[in-house]
């Protein structure tokens, strides 16, 4: 079965909630299962085939979305398998509650991307908004599996309450990166805003330079050799998640340990000072 390309008919208007537009539905019921799906746009509900044209294309069983400037929220929400490619920008909640499969956004995405994610792979070739890999609105569990790679920048509270998995941002992130983090790995290629790791308990945040100021709840463990960095580097390079400004060899890094007021023993590793 060939893939399906969905092209927006009228990009003007309110955002479209794309919840339920998934490769699994295409695999189970074919094009007809997608065509009759009711989507919310503004105050109205519309059949998917009234909002998008259909044509064959792309990898077998995959969905390609061409938003043409329309705001598509919830792309890949709850996805468990297959592939979705967005040829442009998308809105909020891209890959939220994702459990498997691959979602590729060729542009930028809004807030809460990968929120509540437990598996799968999200790739963003542009920027991401606030709450990347954080809990869903009103929730308490951040990302707990899978991987996210953002080629550009990301906003505030990246990886808040993160429990497992990988978030790699090649550019810069905002404030409170890794706040209340429980486990997992966050890699930031171009520095971060204030208060990274606030109230973190475990996990690792890799930065190119020490935050200014260093959060008061962290103790300086000094410069040491960390042999696991070689394994981490190889894995992340293979996955396109190792920032270009990070050292390509060596195991030395400065380690900050905290957040002590929260009883935390997480780490912020500073790589370019080695």
XYZ file of N, CA and C in Angstrom:
822
model
N 0.843 -1.194 0.000
C 0.000 0.000 0.000
C 0.880 1.247 0.000
N 0.637 2.125 -0.966
C 1.440 3.340 -1.044
C 1.084 4.289 0.088
N 1.936 5.275 0.294
C 1.639 6.298 1.260
C 0.580 7.256 0.745
N 0.114 8.129 1.644
C -0.921 9.102 1.311
C -0.409 10.496 1.633
N -0.628 11.428 0.697
C -0.276 12.830 0.877
C -1.557 13.622 1.096
N -1.630 14.346 2.209
C -2.778 15.189 2.528
C -2.376 16.644 2.359
N -3.057 17.339 1.461
C -2.753 18.750 1.178
C -3.948 19.596 1.585
N -3.713 20.632 2.367
C -4.796 21.486 2.858
C -5.511 22.157 1.688
N -6.816 22.223 1.775
C -7.592 22.891 0.732
C -7.583 24.410 0.932
N -7.808 24.842 2.185
C -7.874 26.279 2.482
C -7.037 26.535 3.730
N -5.829 27.080 3.576
C -4.972 27.280 4.752
C -5.452 28.393 5.683
N -6.303 29.280 5.201
C -6.790 30.368 6.057
C -7.799 29.814 7.056
N -7.827 30.392 8.235
C -8.800 29.982 9.229
C -8.161 29.504 10.510
N -8.990 29.042 11.451
C -8.484 28.607 12.764
C -7.621 27.363 12.642
N -6.879 27.046 13.702
C -6.106 25.799 13.718
C -7.006 24.572 13.560
N -6.407 23.501 13.058
C -7.105 22.228 12.885
C -6.527 21.233 13.878
N -7.392 20.564 14.634
C -6.952 19.527 15.563
C -6.806 18.224 14.780
N -5.564 17.760 14.624
C -5.276 16.569 13.805
C -5.269 15.279 14.618
N -5.770 15.301 15.841
C -5.818 14.097 16.660
C -6.557 12.980 15.926
N -5.948 11.828 15.853
C -6.560 10.683 15.200
C -6.120 10.463 13.771
N -5.417 11.437 13.189
C -4.921 11.273 11.824
C -3.569 10.570 11.914
N -3.616 9.243 11.875
C -2.445 8.426 12.189
C -2.224 7.349 11.135
N -0.979 6.931 10.945
C -0.708 5.836 10.006
C -1.422 4.541 10.379
N -1.629 4.300 11.686
C -2.322 3.090 12.100
C -3.722 3.022 11.500
N -4.388 4.157 11.470
C -5.744 4.192 10.913
C -5.717 3.883 9.420
N -4.703 4.404 8.738
C -4.553 4.124 7.311
C -4.292 2.645 7.077
N -3.438 2.047 7.920
C -3.108 0.631 7.760
C -4.310 -0.264 8.038
N -5.150 0.128 8.985
C -6.285 -0.714 9.377
C -7.465 -0.596 8.411
N -7.776 0.633 7.977
C -8.987 0.827 7.186
C -8.786 1.470 5.833
N -7.529 1.716 5.459
C -7.274 2.340 4.166
C -7.660 3.808 4.141
N -7.661 4.366 2.944
C -7.949 5.787 2.760
C -9.336 6.164 3.283
N -10.289 5.258 3.168
C -11.654 5.566 3.593
C -11.728 5.823 5.101
N -10.879 5.129 5.861
C -10.884 5.320 7.311
C -10.427 6.720 7.688
N -9.560 7.304 6.866
C -9.131 8.677 7.111
C -10.130 9.686 6.578
N -10.668 9.427 5.401
C -11.507 10.414 4.723
C -12.701 10.845 5.558
N -13.307 9.895 6.277
C -14.495 10.223 7.044
C -14.227 10.689 8.456
N -12.970 10.802 8.839
C -12.624 11.216 10.199
C -13.067 12.653 10.445
N -13.738 12.900 11.565
C -14.205 14.242 11.909
C -13.107 15.000 12.644
N -12.748 16.164 12.118
C -11.727 17.015 12.717
C -12.355 18.320 13.190
N -11.824 18.842 14.291
C -12.311 20.112 14.826
C -11.469 21.247 14.260
N -12.161 22.238 13.700
C -11.506 23.468 13.246
C -12.332 24.641 13.736
N -11.754 25.401 14.664
C -12.524 26.472 15.276
C -13.693 25.906 16.057
N -14.898 26.366 15.761
C -16.098 25.881 16.444
C -16.797 24.771 15.685
N -16.284 24.400 14.536
C -16.961 23.412 13.720
C -16.230 22.099 13.630
N -16.947 21.081 13.187
C -16.392 19.763 12.918
C -16.539 19.480 11.430
N -15.477 18.974 10.841
C -15.450 18.787 9.401
C -14.846 17.414 9.086
N -15.342 16.786 8.034
C -14.700 15.579 7.536
C -13.299 15.925 7.043
N -12.391 14.963 7.251
C -11.018 15.211 6.831
C -10.935 15.491 5.329
N -11.716 14.755 4.528
C -11.627 14.979 3.083
C -12.275 16.285 2.635
N -12.966 16.980 3.546
C -13.442 18.327 3.227
C -12.367 19.379 3.483
N -11.372 19.019 4.305
C -10.288 19.951 4.631
C -9.022 19.688 3.829
N -8.832 18.436 3.406
C -7.602 18.046 2.714
C -7.931 17.290 1.427
N -7.079 17.464 0.419
C -7.112 16.590 -0.748
C -6.218 15.377 -0.494
N -6.517 14.284 -1.167
C -5.768 13.037 -1.046
C -5.031 12.744 -2.350
N -3.824 12.241 -2.225
C -3.141 11.669 -3.378
C -2.129 10.642 -2.890
N -1.790 9.699 -3.757
C -0.788 8.702 -3.420
C 0.602 9.333 -3.436
N 1.471 8.843 -2.531
C 2.835 9.335 -2.509
C 3.506 9.055 -1.187
N 4.828 9.116 -1.182
C 5.590 8.877 0.032
C 5.814 7.407 0.273
N 6.530 7.076 1.334
C 6.825 5.672 1.648
C 5.539 4.886 1.883
N 5.577 3.588 1.643
C 4.384 2.756 1.860
C 3.832 2.895 3.274
N 2.533 3.146 3.365
C 1.870 3.224 4.652
C 2.099 4.500 5.427
N 2.868 5.429 4.868
C 3.188 6.667 5.589
C 2.205 7.783 5.234
N 2.117 8.764 6.140
C 1.310 9.954 5.900
C 2.231 11.149 5.689
N 1.958 11.925 4.652
C 2.661 13.181 4.418
C 1.649 14.305 4.497
N 1.915 15.284 5.337
C 1.009 16.419 5.520
C 1.619 17.660 4.896
N 0.814 18.366 4.089
C 1.240 19.619 3.475
C 0.315 20.721 3.974
N 0.706 21.391 5.073
C -0.201 22.354 5.692
C -0.355 23.659 4.916
N 0.616 24.011 4.094
C 0.484 25.217 3.280
C 0.247 26.485 4.070
N 0.713 26.528 5.300
C 0.519 27.713 6.136
C -0.592 27.558 7.165
N -1.425 26.520 7.054
C -2.445 26.272 8.074
C -1.779 25.785 9.363
N -2.407 26.055 10.489
C -1.889 25.602 11.781
C -2.497 24.246 12.103
N -1.656 23.227 12.183
C -2.101 21.873 12.478
C -1.653 21.500 13.884
N -2.594 21.428 14.812
C -2.296 21.035 16.188
C -2.453 19.524 16.345
N -1.717 18.963 17.299
C -1.906 17.566 17.661
C -1.443 16.571 16.624
N -0.527 16.959 15.748
C -0.036 16.021 14.741
C 0.707 14.878 15.440
N 0.322 13.649 15.147
C 0.986 12.492 15.740
C 0.617 12.207 17.179
N -0.405 12.864 17.719
C -0.814 12.605 19.099
C -1.206 11.144 19.282
N -0.600 10.464 20.242
C -0.924 9.074 20.533
C -0.430 8.079 19.505
N 0.439 8.491 18.619
C 0.938 7.619 17.555
C 1.671 6.416 18.150
N 1.440 5.222 17.573
C 2.084 4.012 18.070
C 3.007 3.358 17.061
N 2.834 3.643 15.773
C 3.655 3.006 14.744
C 3.565 3.814 13.455
N 4.471 3.503 12.518
C 4.413 4.138 11.206
C 5.177 5.438 11.134
N 4.928 6.189 10.062
C 5.658 7.421 9.795
C 4.709 8.539 9.394
N 4.964 9.725 9.950
C 4.295 10.958 9.522
C 5.369 11.976 9.199
N 5.218 12.649 8.068
C 6.128 13.736 7.696
C 5.293 14.992 7.439
N 5.689 16.085 8.077
C 5.021 17.370 7.877
C 5.923 18.234 7.012
N 5.455 18.608 5.836
C 6.247 19.422 4.912
C 5.972 20.900 5.193
N 6.499 21.366 6.323
C 6.292 22.736 6.768
C 6.197 22.783 8.274
N 5.594 23.831 8.799
C 5.435 24.002 10.243
C 4.183 23.283 10.725
N 4.160 22.991 12.015
C 2.913 22.522 12.628
C 2.731 23.239 13.960
N 1.554 23.072 14.544
C 1.213 23.808 15.747
C 1.638 23.109 17.021
N 0.797 23.230 18.047
C 1.104 22.693 19.371
C 0.853 21.188 19.422
N 1.447 20.540 20.431
C 1.208 19.139 20.779
C 1.679 18.156 19.704
N 2.648 18.514 18.899
C 3.191 17.565 17.919
C 3.824 16.387 18.651
N 3.401 15.183 18.360
C 3.970 13.999 18.997
C 3.636 13.839 20.462
N 2.637 14.543 20.963
C 2.278 14.398 22.373
C 1.697 13.001 22.627
N 2.016 12.437 23.775
C 1.577 11.089 24.146
C 1.967 10.043 23.103
N 2.982 10.322 22.339
C 3.451 9.399 21.302
C 4.056 8.156 21.949
N 3.779 6.980 21.366
C 4.271 5.717 21.934
C 5.154 4.926 20.974
N 5.180 5.305 19.713
C 5.998 4.603 18.735
C 5.937 5.301 17.395
N 6.714 4.784 16.439
C 6.732 5.387 15.118
C 7.674 6.571 15.029
N 7.641 7.243 13.884
C 8.518 8.389 13.627
C 7.704 9.552 13.086
N 7.869 10.712 13.703
C 7.247 11.948 13.251
C 8.357 12.925 12.890
N 8.354 13.382 11.646
C 9.357 14.338 11.176
C 8.661 15.634 10.774
N 9.088 16.736 11.375
C 8.549 18.049 11.051
C 9.639 18.828 10.325
N 9.405 19.145 9.055
C 10.444 19.804 8.268
C 10.584 21.288 8.604
N 9.617 21.843 9.316
C 9.699 23.223 9.778
C 9.822 23.276 11.289
N 9.060 24.171 11.908
C 9.059 24.347 13.364
C 7.742 23.853 13.945
N 7.726 23.671 15.263
C 6.490 23.249 15.930
C 6.279 24.092 17.176
N 5.043 24.069 17.680
C 4.668 24.900 18.813
C 4.931 24.251 20.157
N 4.193 24.720 21.159
C 4.390 24.272 22.540
C 3.920 22.831 22.731
N 4.456 22.203 23.764
C 4.074 20.860 24.217
C 4.385 19.768 23.192
N 5.350 19.970 22.319
C 5.787 18.877 21.454
C 6.372 17.764 22.320
N 6.045 16.530 21.995
C 6.518 15.344 22.727
C 6.102 15.345 24.193
N 5.110 16.146 24.567
C 4.638 16.145 25.949
C 4.025 14.789 26.287
N 4.437 14.222 27.393
C 3.916 12.925 27.797
C 4.334 11.782 26.892
N 5.357 11.961 26.105
C 5.822 10.932 25.168
C 6.392 9.732 25.924
N 6.097 8.509 25.443
C 6.641 7.311 26.068
C 7.467 6.462 25.105
N 7.450 6.755 23.827
C 8.223 5.996 22.855
C 8.157 6.642 21.496
N 8.926 6.105 20.568
C 8.940 6.666 19.226
C 10.027 7.705 19.054
N 9.980 8.389 17.923
C 11.026 9.333 17.547
C 10.400 10.568 16.920
N 10.732 11.738 17.451
C 10.301 13.018 16.898
C 11.530 13.765 16.403
N 11.501 14.203 15.138
C 12.576 14.988 14.552
C 11.993 16.321 14.075
N 12.568 17.426 14.533
C 12.113 18.760 14.153
C 13.276 19.476 13.490
N 13.123 19.847 12.236
C 14.219 20.468 11.504
C 14.316 21.963 11.761
N 13.299 22.551 12.368
C 13.320 23.954 12.749
C 13.411 24.109 14.257
N 12.563 24.980 14.816
C 12.553 25.260 16.252
C 11.365 24.574 16.924
N 11.432 24.466 18.253
C 10.320 23.946 19.057
C 9.952 24.982 20.113
N 8.691 24.952 20.552
C 8.223 25.918 21.540
C 8.520 25.499 22.966
N 7.778 26.102 23.899
C 7.934 25.792 25.317
C 7.418 24.378 25.616
N 7.864 23.835 26.752
C 7.371 22.560 27.299
C 7.668 21.376 26.392
N 8.774 21.399 25.696
C 9.189 20.253 24.890
C 9.494 19.067 25.809
N 8.797 17.942 25.609
C 9.028 16.765 26.445
C 8.568 16.907 27.878
N 7.757 17.895 28.163
C 7.244 18.137 29.509
C 5.930 17.380 29.720
N 5.298 17.510 30.893
C 3.976 16.897 31.049
C 2.947 17.593 30.164
N 1.891 16.873 29.828
C 0.744 17.496 29.204
C 0.122 18.487 30.180
N -0.610 19.442 29.664
C -1.223 20.461 30.517
C -2.051 19.792 31.616
N -1.756 20.122 32.856
C -2.451 19.538 33.995
C -1.880 18.220 34.458
N -0.885 17.675 33.742
C -0.306 16.389 34.096
C 0.909 16.532 34.993
N 1.423 15.402 35.446
C 2.590 15.398 36.336
C 3.744 14.563 35.791
N 3.546 13.853 34.701
C 4.583 12.981 34.144
C 5.080 13.561 32.823
N 6.361 13.881 32.795
C 6.959 14.337 31.558
C 7.312 13.168 30.660
N 8.123 13.437 29.687
C 8.550 12.411 28.735
C 9.161 11.228 29.485
N 8.758 9.998 29.108
C 9.280 8.825 29.808
C 9.762 7.747 28.843
N 10.183 8.160 27.667
C 10.735 7.225 26.702
C 10.773 7.844 25.324
N 11.536 7.214 24.421
C 11.638 7.731 23.067
C 12.747 8.752 22.926
N 12.816 9.373 21.745
C 13.862 10.357 21.492
C 13.309 11.539 20.697
N 13.866 12.708 20.994
C 13.497 13.954 20.321
C 14.784 14.645 19.895
N 14.857 15.043 18.627
C 15.991 15.812 18.133
C 15.453 17.065 17.453
N 15.901 18.222 17.920
C 15.490 19.514 17.364
C 16.723 20.181 16.771
N 16.671 20.493 15.476
C 17.836 21.075 14.811
C 18.041 22.535 15.174
N 16.974 23.241 15.560
C 17.066 24.649 15.904
C 17.071 24.877 17.401
N 16.293 25.866 17.842
C 16.199 26.244 19.252
C 14.914 25.689 19.863
N 14.821 25.747 21.185
C 13.599 25.368 21.894
C 13.342 26.373 23.006
N 12.110 26.389 23.512
C 11.703 27.387 24.497
C 12.013 27.000 25.929
N 11.174 27.473 26.838
C 11.358 27.241 28.272
C 10.869 25.849 28.675
N 11.406 25.374 29.803
C 10.970 24.147 30.475
C 11.104 22.899 29.601
N 12.165 22.850 28.834
C 12.462 21.636 28.071
C 12.713 20.484 29.042
N 12.022 19.363 28.841
C 12.242 18.184 29.674
C 11.771 18.313 31.108
N 10.842 19.197 31.390
C 10.329 19.303 32.752
C 9.699 17.978 33.186
N 10.047 17.544 34.384
C 9.559 16.277 34.961
C 9.876 15.075 34.065
N 10.919 15.152 33.288
C 11.318 14.049 32.410
C 11.708 12.833 33.247
N 11.332 11.636 32.774
C 11.577 10.401 33.502
C 12.506 9.434 32.762
N 12.578 9.541 31.465
C 13.404 8.637 30.673
C 13.454 9.188 29.258
N 14.430 8.677 28.468
C 14.505 9.062 27.067
C 15.569 10.107 26.802
N 15.547 10.637 25.580
C 16.552 11.595 25.118
C 15.881 12.792 24.471
N 16.338 13.980 24.855
C 15.995 15.215 24.159
C 17.306 15.869 23.754
N 17.492 16.109 22.461
C 18.694 16.779 21.963
C 18.265 18.014 21.172
N 18.728 19.170 21.605
C 18.447 20.435 20.925
C 19.774 21.001 20.445
N 19.935 21.129 19.139
C 21.209 21.591 18.601
C 21.451 23.073 18.874
N 20.390 23.841 19.008
C 20.518 25.265 19.274
C 20.455 25.576 20.762
N 19.788 26.670 21.094
C 19.687 27.156 22.468
C 18.306 26.843 23.030
N 18.239 26.651 24.351
C 16.959 26.468 25.021
C 16.755 27.575 26.038
N 15.517 27.738 26.494
C 15.189 28.798 27.426
C 15.448 28.423 28.872
N 14.671 29.018 29.762
C 14.872 28.834 31.202
C 14.300 27.502 31.679
N 14.770 27.087 32.855
C 14.254 25.920 33.575
C 14.342 24.632 32.759
N 15.390 24.494 32.006
C 15.635 23.249 31.278
C 15.853 22.120 32.287
N 15.110 21.024 32.138
C 15.264 19.895 33.049
C 14.720 20.129 34.443
N 13.841 21.106 34.618
C 13.270 21.356 35.943
C 12.510 20.126 36.437
N 12.737 19.767 37.705
C 12.064 18.632 38.347
C 12.269 17.328 37.573
N 13.391 17.233 36.906
C 13.734 16.039 36.125
C 13.995 14.859 37.059
N 13.526 13.672 36.672
C 13.695 12.482 37.483
C 14.725 11.542 36.876
N 14.796 11.469 35.556
C 15.793 10.660 34.859
C 15.767 11.043 33.389
N 16.684 10.442 32.616
C 16.760 10.753 31.194
C 17.955 11.628 30.873
N 18.081 12.002 29.598
C 19.214 12.794 29.128
C 18.726 13.945 28.267
N 19.237 15.147 28.558
C 18.958 16.335 27.752
C 20.289 16.865 27.242
N 20.396 17.062 25.943
C 21.610 17.574 25.309
C 21.282 18.912 24.673
N 22.050 19.944 24.997
C 21.807 21.289 24.478
C 23.084 21.795 23.826
N 23.013 22.147 22.550
C 24.217 22.485 21.807
C 24.707 23.900 21.939
N 23.817 24.864 22.276
C 24.226 26.275 22.237
C 23.871 27.041 23.503
N 23.766 26.357 24.626
C 23.558 27.047 25.891
C 22.092 27.146 26.269
N 21.863 27.552 27.516
C 20.505 27.575 28.055
C 20.261 28.838 28.852
N 18.977 29.113 29.125
C 18.588 30.228 29.961
C 18.783 29.921 31.434
N 18.209 30.750 32.304
C 18.443 30.604 33.754
C 17.865 29.315 34.331
N 18.448 28.892 35.445
C 17.927 27.852 36.331
C 17.765 26.472 35.688
N 18.752 25.989 34.957
C 18.642 24.607 34.472
C 18.702 23.630 35.647
N 17.956 22.536 35.540
C 18.005 21.488 36.561
C 17.366 21.847 37.878
N 16.543 22.879 37.920
C 15.924 23.260 39.195
C 15.090 22.106 39.752
N 15.394 21.704 40.961
C 14.701 20.623 41.672
C 14.831 19.281 40.966
N 15.849 19.116 40.109
C 16.051 17.812 39.479
C 16.548 16.807 40.521
N 16.182 15.535 40.358
C 16.589 14.499 41.305
C 17.643 13.579 40.702
N 17.467 13.211 39.459
C 18.444 12.408 38.735
C 18.422 12.838 37.274
N 19.241 12.138 36.479
C 19.295 12.471 35.062
C 20.531 13.270 34.713
N 20.710 13.503 33.414
C 21.894 14.211 32.916
C 21.491 15.313 31.952
N 22.115 16.471 32.123
C 21.968 17.588 31.188
C 23.360 17.908 30.668
N 23.548 17.848 29.354
C 24.845 18.137 28.737
C 24.795 19.515 28.106
N 25.744 20.380 28.503
C 25.778 21.757 28.028
C 27.167 22.085 27.476
N 27.245 23.089 26.586
C 28.554 23.468 26.057
C 29.343 24.351 27.008
N 28.652 25.012 27.931
C 29.335 25.895 28.892
C 28.492 25.949 30.159
N 29.110 26.345 31.263
C 28.391 26.420 32.531
C 27.335 27.507 32.484
N 26.163 27.265 33.064
C 25.142 28.312 33.119
C 25.613 29.473 33.980
N 25.116 30.665 33.673
C 25.489 31.857 34.440
C 24.231 32.471 35.049
N 24.159 32.544 36.392
C 25.103 31.907 37.318
C 24.825 30.414 37.448
N 25.801 29.685 37.997
C 25.570 28.280 38.315
C 24.483 28.216 39.387
N 23.430 27.408 39.200
C 22.362 27.336 40.204
C 22.908 27.029 41.591
N 22.377 27.714 42.603
C 22.931 27.624 43.953
C 22.804 26.229 44.550
N 21.875 25.419 44.065
C 21.688 24.086 44.620
C 22.625 23.039 44.063
N 23.585 23.445 43.231
C 24.504 22.483 42.618
C 25.909 22.653 43.185
N 26.559 21.527 43.477
C 27.952 21.546 43.908
C 28.837 21.237 42.712
N 30.028 21.799 42.709
C 30.947 21.641 41.585
C 31.835 20.432 41.833
N 31.654 19.402 41.014
C 32.468 18.201 41.143
C 33.788 18.275 40.415
N 34.060 19.407 39.747
C 35.330 19.592 39.076
C 35.421 18.868 37.751
N 36.627 18.933 37.173
C 36.895 18.319 35.876
C 37.402 16.896 36.070
N 36.752 15.963 35.399
C 37.145 14.563 35.518
C 36.927 13.844 34.192
N 37.437 12.613 34.122
C 37.184 11.753 32.971
C 35.925 10.936 33.232
N 35.052 10.910 32.235
C 33.809 10.149 32.318
C 33.769 9.212 31.114
N 34.154 7.956 31.342
C 34.319 7.011 30.247
C 33.026 6.771 29.478
N 31.885 6.920 30.148
C 30.624 6.671 29.464
C 30.359 7.680 28.357
N 31.078 8.816 28.378
C 30.867 9.820 27.335
C 31.202 9.292 25.940
N 32.172 8.408 25.847
C 32.506 7.833 24.543
C 31.324 7.048 23.980
N 30.667 6.264 24.841
C 29.510 5.501 24.394
C 28.350 6.413 24.046
N 28.124 7.418 24.891
C 27.037 8.364 24.625
C 27.277 9.108 23.319
N 28.523 9.561 23.119
C 28.847 10.313 21.894
C 28.573 9.478 20.647
N 29.040 8.232 20.653
C 28.842 7.380 19.477
C 27.357 7.178 19.181
N 26.598 6.896 20.218
C 25.167 6.671 20.028
C 24.478 7.913 19.486
N 24.822 9.085 20.028
C 24.157 10.309 19.603
C 24.611 10.760 18.223
N 25.880 10.542 17.895
C 26.346 10.869 16.542
C 25.606 10.005 15.526
N 25.457 8.723 15.828
C 24.747 7.820 14.917
C 23.302 8.254 14.721
N 22.705 8.843 15.751
C 21.312 9.282 15.665
C 21.143 10.739 15.267
N 22.237 11.412 14.911
C 22.153 12.815 14.508
C 21.846 13.763 15.653
N 22.140 13.332 16.889
C 21.761 14.119 18.061
C 22.945 14.748 18.786
N 24.168 14.587 18.266
C 25.349 15.173 18.912
C 25.597 16.551 18.297
N 25.478 17.632 19.079
C 25.627 18.983 18.512
C 27.000 19.195 17.888
N 27.040 19.977 16.826
C 28.286 20.172 16.079
C 29.353 20.872 16.899
N 28.971 21.667 17.899
C 29.953 22.376 18.711
C 30.543 21.564 19.845
N 30.041 20.357 20.072
C 30.547 19.518 21.146
C 31.827 18.809 20.706
N 32.705 18.476 21.664
C 33.945 17.768 21.314
C 33.645 16.438 20.626
N 34.443 16.116 19.625
C 34.251 14.870 18.886
C 35.106 13.736 19.428
N 35.882 14.009 20.469
C 36.695 12.971 21.102
C 36.975 13.397 22.542
N 37.393 12.434 23.359
C 37.739 12.742 24.741
C 36.613 12.427 25.701
N 36.969 12.286 26.969
C 35.999 11.906 27.995
C 35.975 12.894 29.164
N 36.680 14.012 29.060
C 36.730 14.949 30.180
C 35.568 15.922 30.126
N 35.023 16.216 31.307
C 33.937 17.175 31.434
C 33.889 17.676 32.873
N 33.384 18.864 33.044
C 33.135 19.415 34.374
C 31.741 18.985 34.806
N 31.636 18.521 36.043
C 30.367 17.968 36.519
C 29.807 18.803 37.668
N 28.576 19.257 37.499
C 27.826 19.932 38.552
C 26.772 18.957 39.056
N 26.627 18.822 40.375
C 25.772 17.800 40.970
C 24.668 18.461 41.782
N 23.410 18.057 41.560
C 22.301 18.631 42.313
C 20.959 18.074 41.836
N 19.932 18.681 42.203
C 19.756 19.909 42.949
C 19.632 19.538 44.417
N 20.603 19.967 45.240
C 20.710 19.492 46.615
C 19.503 19.806 47.491
N 18.870 20.989 47.408
C 17.686 21.214 48.253
C 16.550 20.234 47.981
N 16.532 19.643 46.785
C 15.509 18.645 46.448
C 16.011 17.226 46.700
N 17.200 17.090 47.322
C 17.773 15.775 47.540
C 18.270 15.131 46.267
N 18.547 15.941 45.263
C 18.895 15.420 43.955
C 20.361 15.059 43.808
N 20.611 14.050 42.977
C 21.975 13.674 42.612
C 22.088 13.624 41.083
N 21.335 14.503 40.423
C 21.456 14.634 38.986
C 22.749 15.342 38.625
N 23.016 15.428 37.325
C 24.275 16.030 36.901
C 24.080 16.941 35.698
N 24.848 18.037 35.724
C 24.999 18.899 34.558
C 26.456 18.757 34.128
N 26.674 18.223 32.929
C 28.027 18.016 32.415
C 28.364 19.133 31.428
N 29.476 19.811 31.691
C 29.936 20.909 30.839
C 31.041 20.369 29.953
N 30.793 20.296 28.644
C 31.700 19.561 27.762
C 32.782 20.413 27.138
N 32.489 21.647 26.761
C 33.476 22.409 25.989
C 34.541 23.027 26.863
N 34.428 22.894 28.201
C 35.474 23.395 29.087
C 36.543 22.349 29.347
N 36.369 21.169 28.779
C 37.315 20.083 29.044
C 38.670 20.382 28.465
